[in-house]
Coordinates of C-alpha atoms in Angstrom, one line a residue:
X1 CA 10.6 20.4 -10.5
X2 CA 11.2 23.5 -12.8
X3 CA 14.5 23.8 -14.7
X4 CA 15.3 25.5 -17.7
X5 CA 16.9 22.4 -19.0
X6 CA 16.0 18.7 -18.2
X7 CA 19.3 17.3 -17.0
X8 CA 18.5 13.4 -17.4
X9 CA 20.1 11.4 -15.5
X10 CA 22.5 14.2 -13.3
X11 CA 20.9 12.7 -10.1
X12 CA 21.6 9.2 -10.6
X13 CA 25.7 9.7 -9.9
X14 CA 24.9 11.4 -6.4
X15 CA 25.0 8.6 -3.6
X16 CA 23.1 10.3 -1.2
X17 CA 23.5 9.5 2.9
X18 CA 21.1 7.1 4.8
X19 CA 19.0 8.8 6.9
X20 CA 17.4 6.5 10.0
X21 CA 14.3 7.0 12.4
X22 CA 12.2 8.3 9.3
X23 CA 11.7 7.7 5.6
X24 CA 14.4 5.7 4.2
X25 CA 13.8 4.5 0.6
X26 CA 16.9 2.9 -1.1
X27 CA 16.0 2.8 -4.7
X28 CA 18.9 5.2 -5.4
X29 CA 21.1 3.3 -3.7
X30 CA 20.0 0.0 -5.0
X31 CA 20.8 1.8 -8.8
X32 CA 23.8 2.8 -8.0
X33 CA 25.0 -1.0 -7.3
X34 CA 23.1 -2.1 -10.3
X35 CA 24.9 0.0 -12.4
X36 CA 28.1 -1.7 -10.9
X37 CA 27.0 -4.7 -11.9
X38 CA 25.4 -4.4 -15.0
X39 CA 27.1 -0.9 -16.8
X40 CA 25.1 -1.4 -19.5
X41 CA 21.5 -0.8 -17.7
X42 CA 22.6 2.7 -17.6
X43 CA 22.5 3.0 -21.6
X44 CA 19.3 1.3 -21.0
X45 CA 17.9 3.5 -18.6
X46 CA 18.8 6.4 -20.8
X47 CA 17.5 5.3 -23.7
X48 CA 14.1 5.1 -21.5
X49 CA 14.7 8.8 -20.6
X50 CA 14.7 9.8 -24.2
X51 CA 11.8 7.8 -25.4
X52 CA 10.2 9.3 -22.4
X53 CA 10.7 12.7 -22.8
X54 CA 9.6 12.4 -26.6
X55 CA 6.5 10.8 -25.5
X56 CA 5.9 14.1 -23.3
X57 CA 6.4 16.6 -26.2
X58 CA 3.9 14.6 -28.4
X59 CA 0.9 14.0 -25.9
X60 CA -1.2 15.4 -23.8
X61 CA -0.3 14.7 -20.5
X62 CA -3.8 16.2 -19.2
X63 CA -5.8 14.3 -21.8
X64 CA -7.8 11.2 -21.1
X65 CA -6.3 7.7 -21.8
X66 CA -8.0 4.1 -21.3
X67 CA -7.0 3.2 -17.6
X68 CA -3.7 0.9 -17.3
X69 CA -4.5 -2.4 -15.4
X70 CA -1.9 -3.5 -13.4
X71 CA -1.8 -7.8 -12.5
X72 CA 0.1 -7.4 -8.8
X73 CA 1.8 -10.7 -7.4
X74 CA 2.8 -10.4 -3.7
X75 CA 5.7 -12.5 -2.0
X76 CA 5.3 -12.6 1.2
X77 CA 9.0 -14.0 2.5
X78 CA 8.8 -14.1 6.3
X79 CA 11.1 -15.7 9.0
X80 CA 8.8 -15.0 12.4
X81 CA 4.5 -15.5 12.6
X82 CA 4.1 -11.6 12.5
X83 CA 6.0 -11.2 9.4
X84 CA 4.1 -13.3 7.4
X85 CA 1.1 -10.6 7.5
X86 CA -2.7 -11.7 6.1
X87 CA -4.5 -11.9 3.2
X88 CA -6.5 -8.9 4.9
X89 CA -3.8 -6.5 4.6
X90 CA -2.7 -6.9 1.3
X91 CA -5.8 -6.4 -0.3
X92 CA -5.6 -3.1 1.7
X93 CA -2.1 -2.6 0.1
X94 CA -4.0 -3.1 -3.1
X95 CA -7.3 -1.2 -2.9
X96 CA -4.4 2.0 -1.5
X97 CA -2.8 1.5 -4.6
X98 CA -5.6 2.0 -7.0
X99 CA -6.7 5.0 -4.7
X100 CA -3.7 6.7 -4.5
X101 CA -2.5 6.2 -8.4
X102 CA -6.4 7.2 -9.4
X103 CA -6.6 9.8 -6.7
X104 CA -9.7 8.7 -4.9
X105 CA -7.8 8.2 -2.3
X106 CA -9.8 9.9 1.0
X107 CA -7.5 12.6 2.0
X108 CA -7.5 13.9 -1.7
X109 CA -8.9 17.4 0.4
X110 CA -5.8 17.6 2.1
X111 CA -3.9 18.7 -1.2
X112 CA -3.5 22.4 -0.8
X113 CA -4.9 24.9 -3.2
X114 CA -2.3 26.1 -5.0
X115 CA -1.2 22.4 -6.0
X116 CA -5.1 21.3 -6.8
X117 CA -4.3 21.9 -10.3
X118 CA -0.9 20.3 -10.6
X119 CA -2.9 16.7 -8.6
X120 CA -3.5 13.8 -11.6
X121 CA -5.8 10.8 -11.5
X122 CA -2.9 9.5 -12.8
X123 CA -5.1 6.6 -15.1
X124 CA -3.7 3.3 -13.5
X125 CA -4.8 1.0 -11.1
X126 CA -4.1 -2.4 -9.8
X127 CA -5.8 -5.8 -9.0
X128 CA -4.0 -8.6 -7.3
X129 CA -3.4 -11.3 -10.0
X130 CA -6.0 -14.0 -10.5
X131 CA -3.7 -16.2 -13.2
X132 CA -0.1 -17.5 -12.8
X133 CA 2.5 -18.0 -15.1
X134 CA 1.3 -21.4 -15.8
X135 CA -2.2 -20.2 -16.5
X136 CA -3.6 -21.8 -13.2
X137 CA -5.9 -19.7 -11.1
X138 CA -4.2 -18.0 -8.0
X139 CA -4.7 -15.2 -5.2
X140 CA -2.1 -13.5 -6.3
X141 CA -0.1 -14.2 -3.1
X142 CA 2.5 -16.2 -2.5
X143 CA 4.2 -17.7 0.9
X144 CA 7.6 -18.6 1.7
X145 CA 9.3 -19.4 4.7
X146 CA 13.1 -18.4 5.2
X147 CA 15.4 -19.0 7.5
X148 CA 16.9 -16.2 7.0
X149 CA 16.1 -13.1 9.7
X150 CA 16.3 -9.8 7.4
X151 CA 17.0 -8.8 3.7
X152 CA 19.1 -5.7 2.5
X153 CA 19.3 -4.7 -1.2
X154 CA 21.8 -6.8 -2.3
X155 CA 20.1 -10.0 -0.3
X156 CA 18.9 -13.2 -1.7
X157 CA 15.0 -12.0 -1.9
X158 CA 14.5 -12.8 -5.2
X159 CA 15.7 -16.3 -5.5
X160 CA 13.8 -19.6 -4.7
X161 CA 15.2 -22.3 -3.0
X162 CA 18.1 -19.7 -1.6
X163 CA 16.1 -17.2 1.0
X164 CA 13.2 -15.9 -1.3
X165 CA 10.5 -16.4 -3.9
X166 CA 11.8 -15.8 -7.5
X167 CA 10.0 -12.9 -9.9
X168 CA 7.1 -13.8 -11.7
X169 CA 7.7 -12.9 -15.8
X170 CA 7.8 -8.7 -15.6
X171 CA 5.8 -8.8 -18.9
X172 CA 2.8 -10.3 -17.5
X173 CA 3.0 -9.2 -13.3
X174 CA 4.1 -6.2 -11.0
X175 CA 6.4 -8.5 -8.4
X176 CA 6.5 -7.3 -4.7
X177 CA 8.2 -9.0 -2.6
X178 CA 7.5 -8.4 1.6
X179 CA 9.9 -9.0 4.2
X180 CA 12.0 -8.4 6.9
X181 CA 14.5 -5.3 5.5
X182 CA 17.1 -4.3 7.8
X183 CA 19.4 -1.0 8.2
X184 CA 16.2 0.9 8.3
X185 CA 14.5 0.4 4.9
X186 CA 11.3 0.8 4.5
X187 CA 11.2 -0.1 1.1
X188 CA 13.1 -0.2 -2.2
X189 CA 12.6 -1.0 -6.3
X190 CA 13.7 -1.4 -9.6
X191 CA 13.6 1.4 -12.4
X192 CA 12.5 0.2 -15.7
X193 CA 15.4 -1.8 -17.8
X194 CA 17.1 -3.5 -15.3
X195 CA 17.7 -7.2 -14.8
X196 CA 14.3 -9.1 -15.6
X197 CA 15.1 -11.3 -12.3
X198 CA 14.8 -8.6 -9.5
X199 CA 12.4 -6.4 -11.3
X200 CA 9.3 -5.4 -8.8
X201 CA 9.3 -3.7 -5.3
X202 CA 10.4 -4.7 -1.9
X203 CA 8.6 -3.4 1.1
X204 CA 9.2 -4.0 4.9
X205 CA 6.2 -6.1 6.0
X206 CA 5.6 -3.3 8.9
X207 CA 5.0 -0.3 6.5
X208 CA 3.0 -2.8 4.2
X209 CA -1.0 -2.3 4.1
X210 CA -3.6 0.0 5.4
X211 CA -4.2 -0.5 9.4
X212 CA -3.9 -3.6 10.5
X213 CA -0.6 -4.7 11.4
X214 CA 1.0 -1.3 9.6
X215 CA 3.2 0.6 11.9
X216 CA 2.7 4.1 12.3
X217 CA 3.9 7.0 10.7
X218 CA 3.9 4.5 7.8
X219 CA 0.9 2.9 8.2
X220 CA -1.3 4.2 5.0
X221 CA 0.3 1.8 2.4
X222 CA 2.4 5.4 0.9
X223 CA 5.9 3.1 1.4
X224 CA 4.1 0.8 -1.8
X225 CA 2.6 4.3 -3.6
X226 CA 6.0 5.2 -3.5
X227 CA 8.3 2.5 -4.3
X228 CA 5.9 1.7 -7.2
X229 CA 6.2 5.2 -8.7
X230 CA 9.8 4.5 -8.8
X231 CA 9.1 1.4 -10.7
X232 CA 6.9 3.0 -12.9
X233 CA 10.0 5.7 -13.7
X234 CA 9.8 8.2 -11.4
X235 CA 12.7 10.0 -9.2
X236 CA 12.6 11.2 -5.8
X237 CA 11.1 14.8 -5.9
X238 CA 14.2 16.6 -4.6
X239 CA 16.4 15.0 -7.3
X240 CA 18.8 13.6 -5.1
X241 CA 21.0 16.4 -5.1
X242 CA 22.5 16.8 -1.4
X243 CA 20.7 20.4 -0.9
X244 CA 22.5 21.9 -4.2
X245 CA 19.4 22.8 -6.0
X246 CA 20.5 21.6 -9.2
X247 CA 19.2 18.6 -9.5
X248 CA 16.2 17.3 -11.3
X249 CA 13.4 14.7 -11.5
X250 CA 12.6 15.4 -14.4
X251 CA 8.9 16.8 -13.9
X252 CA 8.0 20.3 -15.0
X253 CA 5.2 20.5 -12.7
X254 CA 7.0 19.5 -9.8
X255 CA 8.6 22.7 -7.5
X256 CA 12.5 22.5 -7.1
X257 CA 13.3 21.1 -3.9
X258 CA 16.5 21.7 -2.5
X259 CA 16.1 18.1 -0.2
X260 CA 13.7 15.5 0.9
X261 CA 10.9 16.5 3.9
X262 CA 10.7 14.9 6.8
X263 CA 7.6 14.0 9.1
X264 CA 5.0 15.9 8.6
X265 CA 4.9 19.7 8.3
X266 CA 1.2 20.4 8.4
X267 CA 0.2 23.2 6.8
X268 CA 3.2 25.4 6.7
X269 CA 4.5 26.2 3.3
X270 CA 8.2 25.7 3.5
X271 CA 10.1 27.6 0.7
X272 CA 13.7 25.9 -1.0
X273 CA 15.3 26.7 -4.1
X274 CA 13.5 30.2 -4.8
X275 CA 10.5 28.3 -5.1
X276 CA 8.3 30.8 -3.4
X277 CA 5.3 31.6 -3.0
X278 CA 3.7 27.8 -3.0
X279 CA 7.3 26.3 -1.9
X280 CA 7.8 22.9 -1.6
X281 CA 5.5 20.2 -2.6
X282 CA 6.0 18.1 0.3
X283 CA 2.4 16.1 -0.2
X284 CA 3.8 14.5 -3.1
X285 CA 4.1 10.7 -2.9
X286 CA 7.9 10.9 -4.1
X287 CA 8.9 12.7 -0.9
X288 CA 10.0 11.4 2.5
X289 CA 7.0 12.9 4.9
X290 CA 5.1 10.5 6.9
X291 CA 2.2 8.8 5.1
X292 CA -0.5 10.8 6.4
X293 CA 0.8 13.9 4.8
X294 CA 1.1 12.4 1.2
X295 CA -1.5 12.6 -0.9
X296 CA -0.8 13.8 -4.8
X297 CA 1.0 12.6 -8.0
X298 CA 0.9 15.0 -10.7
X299 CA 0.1 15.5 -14.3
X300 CA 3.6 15.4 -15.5
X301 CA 4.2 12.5 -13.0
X302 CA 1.4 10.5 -14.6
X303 CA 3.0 11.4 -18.5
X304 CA 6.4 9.9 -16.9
X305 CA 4.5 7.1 -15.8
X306 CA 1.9 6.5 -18.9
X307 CA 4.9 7.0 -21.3
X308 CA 6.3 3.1 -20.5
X309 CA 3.0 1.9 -21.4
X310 CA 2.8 3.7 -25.2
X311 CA 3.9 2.1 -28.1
X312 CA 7.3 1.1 -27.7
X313 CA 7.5 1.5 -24.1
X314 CA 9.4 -0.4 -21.5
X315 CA 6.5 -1.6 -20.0
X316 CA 3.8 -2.1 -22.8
X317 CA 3.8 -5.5 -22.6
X318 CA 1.7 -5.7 -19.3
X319 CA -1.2 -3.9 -21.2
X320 CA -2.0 -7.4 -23.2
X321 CA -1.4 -9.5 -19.3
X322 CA -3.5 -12.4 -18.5
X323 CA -2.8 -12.1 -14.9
X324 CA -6.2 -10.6 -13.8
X325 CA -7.9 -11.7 -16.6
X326 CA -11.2 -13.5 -16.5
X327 CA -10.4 -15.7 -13.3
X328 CA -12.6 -15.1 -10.4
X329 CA -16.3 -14.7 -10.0
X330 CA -18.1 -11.1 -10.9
X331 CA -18.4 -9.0 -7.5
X332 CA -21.5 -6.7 -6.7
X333 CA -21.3 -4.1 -4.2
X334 CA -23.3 -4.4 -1.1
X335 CA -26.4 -2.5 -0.7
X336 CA -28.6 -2.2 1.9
X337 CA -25.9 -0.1 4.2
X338 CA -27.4 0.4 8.1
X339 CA -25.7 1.4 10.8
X340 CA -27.5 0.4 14.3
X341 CA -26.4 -0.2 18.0
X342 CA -25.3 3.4 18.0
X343 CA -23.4 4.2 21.2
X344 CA -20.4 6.5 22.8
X345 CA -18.4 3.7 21.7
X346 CA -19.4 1.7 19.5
X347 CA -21.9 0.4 16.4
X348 CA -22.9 -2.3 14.3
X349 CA -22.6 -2.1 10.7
X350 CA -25.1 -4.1 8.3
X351 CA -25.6 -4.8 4.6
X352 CA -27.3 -7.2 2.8
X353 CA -25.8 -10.0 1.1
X354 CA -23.9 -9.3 -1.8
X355 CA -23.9 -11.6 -5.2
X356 CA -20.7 -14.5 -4.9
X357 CA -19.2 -12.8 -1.8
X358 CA -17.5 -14.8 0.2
X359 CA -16.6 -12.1 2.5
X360 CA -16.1 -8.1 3.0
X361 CA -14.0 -5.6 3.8
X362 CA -15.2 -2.8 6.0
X363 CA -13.9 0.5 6.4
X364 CA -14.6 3.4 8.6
X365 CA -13.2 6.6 10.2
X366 CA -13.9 10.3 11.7
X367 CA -15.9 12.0 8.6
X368 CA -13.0 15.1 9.5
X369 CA -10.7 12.7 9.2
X370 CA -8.5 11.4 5.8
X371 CA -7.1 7.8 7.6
X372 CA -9.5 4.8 7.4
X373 CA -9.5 1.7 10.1
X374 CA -9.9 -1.4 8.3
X375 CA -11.3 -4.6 9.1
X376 CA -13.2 -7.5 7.4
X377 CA -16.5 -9.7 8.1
X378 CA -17.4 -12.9 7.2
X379 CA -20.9 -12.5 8.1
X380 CA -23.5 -9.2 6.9
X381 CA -22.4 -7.0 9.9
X382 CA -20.0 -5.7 12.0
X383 CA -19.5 -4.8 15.5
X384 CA -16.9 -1.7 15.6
X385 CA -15.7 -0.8 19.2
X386 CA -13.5 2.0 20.3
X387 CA -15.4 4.6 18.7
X388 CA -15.5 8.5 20.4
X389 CA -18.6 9.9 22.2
X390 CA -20.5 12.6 20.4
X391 CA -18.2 12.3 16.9
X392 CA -19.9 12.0 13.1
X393 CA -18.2 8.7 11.2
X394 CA -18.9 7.3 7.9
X395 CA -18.6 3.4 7.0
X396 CA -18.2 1.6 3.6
X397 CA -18.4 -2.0 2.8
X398 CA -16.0 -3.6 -0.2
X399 CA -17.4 -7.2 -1.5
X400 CA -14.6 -9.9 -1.5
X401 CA -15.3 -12.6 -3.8
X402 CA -12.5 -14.6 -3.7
X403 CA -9.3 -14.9 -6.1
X404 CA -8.3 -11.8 -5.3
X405 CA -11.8 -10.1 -6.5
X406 CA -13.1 -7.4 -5.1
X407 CA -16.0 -4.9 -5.8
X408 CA -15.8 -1.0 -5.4
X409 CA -16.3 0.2 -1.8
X410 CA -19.8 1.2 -1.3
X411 CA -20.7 4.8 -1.0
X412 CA -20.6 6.0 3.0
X413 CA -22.8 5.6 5.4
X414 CA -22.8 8.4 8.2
X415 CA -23.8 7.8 12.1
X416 CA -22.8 10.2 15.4
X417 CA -21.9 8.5 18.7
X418 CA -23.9 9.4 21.5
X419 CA -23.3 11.1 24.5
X420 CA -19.5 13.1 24.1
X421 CA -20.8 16.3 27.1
X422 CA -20.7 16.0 30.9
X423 CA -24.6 15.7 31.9
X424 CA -23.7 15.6 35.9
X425 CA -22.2 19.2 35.0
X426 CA -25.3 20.4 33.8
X427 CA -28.3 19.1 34.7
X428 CA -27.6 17.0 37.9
X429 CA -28.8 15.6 40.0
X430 CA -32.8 16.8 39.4
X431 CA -34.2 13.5 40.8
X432 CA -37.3 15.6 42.6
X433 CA -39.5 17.7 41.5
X434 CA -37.9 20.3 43.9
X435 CA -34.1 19.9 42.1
X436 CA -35.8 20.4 38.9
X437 CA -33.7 22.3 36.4
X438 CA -34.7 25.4 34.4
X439 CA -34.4 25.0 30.7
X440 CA -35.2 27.3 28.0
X441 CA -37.4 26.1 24.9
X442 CA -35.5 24.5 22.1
X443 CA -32.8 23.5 24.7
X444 CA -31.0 19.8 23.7
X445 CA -31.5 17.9 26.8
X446 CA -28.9 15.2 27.7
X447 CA -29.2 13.8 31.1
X448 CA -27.4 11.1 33.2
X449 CA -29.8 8.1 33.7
X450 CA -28.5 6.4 36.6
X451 CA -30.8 3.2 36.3
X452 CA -33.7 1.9 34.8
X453 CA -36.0 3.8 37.5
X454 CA -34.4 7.0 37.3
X455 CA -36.7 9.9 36.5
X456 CA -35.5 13.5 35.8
X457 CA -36.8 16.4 36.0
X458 CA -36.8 19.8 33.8
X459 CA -39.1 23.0 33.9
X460 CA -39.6 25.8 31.6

């Protein structure tokens, strides 16, 4: 947001109040109470802030850099069946990740104008990781049953043989741990310089993925955009300053923000802290709106963010990582995309066989629309049901090839649903000769076939 100073750090003393029924992150919070246990993480974390904002005075944040790899482990801690959510929806997690932090994320046209300019590919991306710490090959996942029924931010998540899974080495792995959280969270994480043993994410195993078993308004995998950005050392938007307006997050490019936003506001430009005429910048992933209404980091976002991986940064030493590193069969993307059985409701979806897959991940949704419906195949096709009468979609295929590999989604394929009008109301019944309809020429004719011997009749 726009200041004429930087204040570093003036957020982090205001303990904000828990909001419930929408967006609740508690990163803030979860600082606060790690600075009560370990004072000297806030030296740490300024030091960060200087090296950061030196970084920003001496590069370019619009330039080009070689893209950041990211080796992601994902503890799955889970107490009931449904909490202990498939292999299927974290690689959605994953794939969001990449999309949202490189925006090629789908609903990059949702951005409006005036903030087009401000919206980064922000030059990171993820892959699940494909090496653990002991150099043996893995899916990046791991499992663990606990008997215990829901975490908070001061729970037990972190620690093996107590409730949780403990972190994989920070140097070498993004943790994030999923799980039951209660009093409302959706999701909370570590700022860089903290404890080495509870440094990752935590994410509510609802909000968690793309589809699937997400639960709406958080169903888009934004809960892990966002918690991530905090890990990669960025604030909340607003700056965490109770309405006051003088609070920071220490982006230039950012609007002030007098508080967090809510749901999501559609197009309506809502105007806070004399920030008028573009107002707030409520798409941005460090807000609170619901996740279909996120959609943009920005370039002084992404300089926050690519400052921990320069020389001397807090997080540099992931850049030299073995964790996705050369484990895992090469992917190809499918070819040979077809879309056939076209109906109102329904189609099948085919490809030919892609190079070491051992399965694929299929997406599709309304061509006017930003939010894909995931789901997977084991075979060449797919049978999608549920579809809309008379409505354009597109369809892409991802090759999975095991150990967490996975090729780039294929470009789209575009059908249209049939039917989607009311034939009976136009041209029925015309069985006979004599109940023959008048059409014009050039007139689209859809008509109501009631069996295999129906005829019907037109005239011009």
């Amino acid at each position: 947001m726009f200041k004429k100073h930087l204040l570093p750090f003036a957020l982090v003393f205001f303990i904000g109040g828990t909001v419930f029924g929408q967006r609740n992150c508690g990163t803030t919070e979860y600082m606060q109470a790690q600075f009560a246990a370990d004072p000297a993480y806030q030296d740490r974390l300024e030091e960060i802030e200087t090296f950061t904002q030196n970084y920003a005075e001496n590069h370019d944040h619009e330039g080009t850099r070689a893209v950041v790899t990211i080796p992601v482990v994902v503890h799955v801690v889970y107490n009931t069946p449904s909490e202990n959510i498939s292999d299927a929806q974290i690689l959605s997690q994953i794939q969001v990740l990449t999309e949202d932090f490189r925006r090629t994320n789908p609903d990059t046209g949702e951005t409006p104008a005036h903030f087009t300019a401000e919206a980064a590919d922000t030059e990171i991306e993820f892959c699940l990781a494909t090496t653990d710490p002991s150099g043996n090959p893995t899916t990046g996942i791991t499992r663990t049953s606990t008997t215990k029924t829901s975490f908070s931010s001061t729970g037990n998540l972190m620690k093996f043989g107590t409730y949780g899974h403990t972190a994989w080495d920070r140097d070498d792995y993004l943790n994030i741990w999923v799980c039951d959280l209660s009093g409302g969270l959706l999701g909370y994480a570590q700022f860089p310089g903290g404890s080495a043993s509870t440094d990752g994410v935590v994410c509510d195993y609802a909000y968690f993925g793309s589809g699937g078993s997400a639960v709406a308004p958080f169903n888009l995998g934004r809960t892990a955009t966002h918690e991530v950005g905090h890990w990669l050392n960025l604030y909340h938007i607003w700056g965490d300053d109770g309405t006051s307006c003088g609070g920071s997050d220490l982006v230039a490019d950012t609007p002030n923000q007098a508080d967090e936003t809510y749901n999501c506001p559609g197009g309506t430009i809502r105007i806070s802290c004399s920030n008028g005429p573009d107002g707030d910048m409520y798409q941005n992933y460090m807000d609170y709106t619901d996740d279909g209404c996120m959609n943009l980091y920005t370039s002084g976002q992404k300089t926050r963010m690519q400052a921990l991986f320069g020389v001397g940064g807090s997080r540099v030493a992931l850049l030299s990582s073995p964790g996705c590193g050369g484990a895992g069969p090469s992917c190809s993307v499918a070819t040979g995309l077809s879309t056939s059985g076209i109906s109102t409701s329904g189609a099948t979806f085919n490809w030919s066989a892609a190079t070491g897959a051992v399965g694929y991940n299929v997406r599709y949704k309304l061509t006017s629309s930003g939010t894909w419906t995931n789901t997977t195949s084991a075979t060449t096709s797919k049978i999608v049901s549920g579809l809309t009468a008379g409505s354009n979609y597109e369809w892409q295929v991802q090759t999975d090839c095991g150990g967490g590999s996975l090729s780039a989604y294929s470009s789209s394929v575009n059908f249209t649903t049939t039917g989607g009008g009311s034939c009976s109301d136009t041209y029925e019944s015309n069985e006979t000769s004599g109940t023959a309809k008048t059409i014009t020429v050039g007139t689209t004719i859809q008509a109501l076939i009631g069996s295999g011997t129906d005829v019907d009749w037109f005239k011009i």
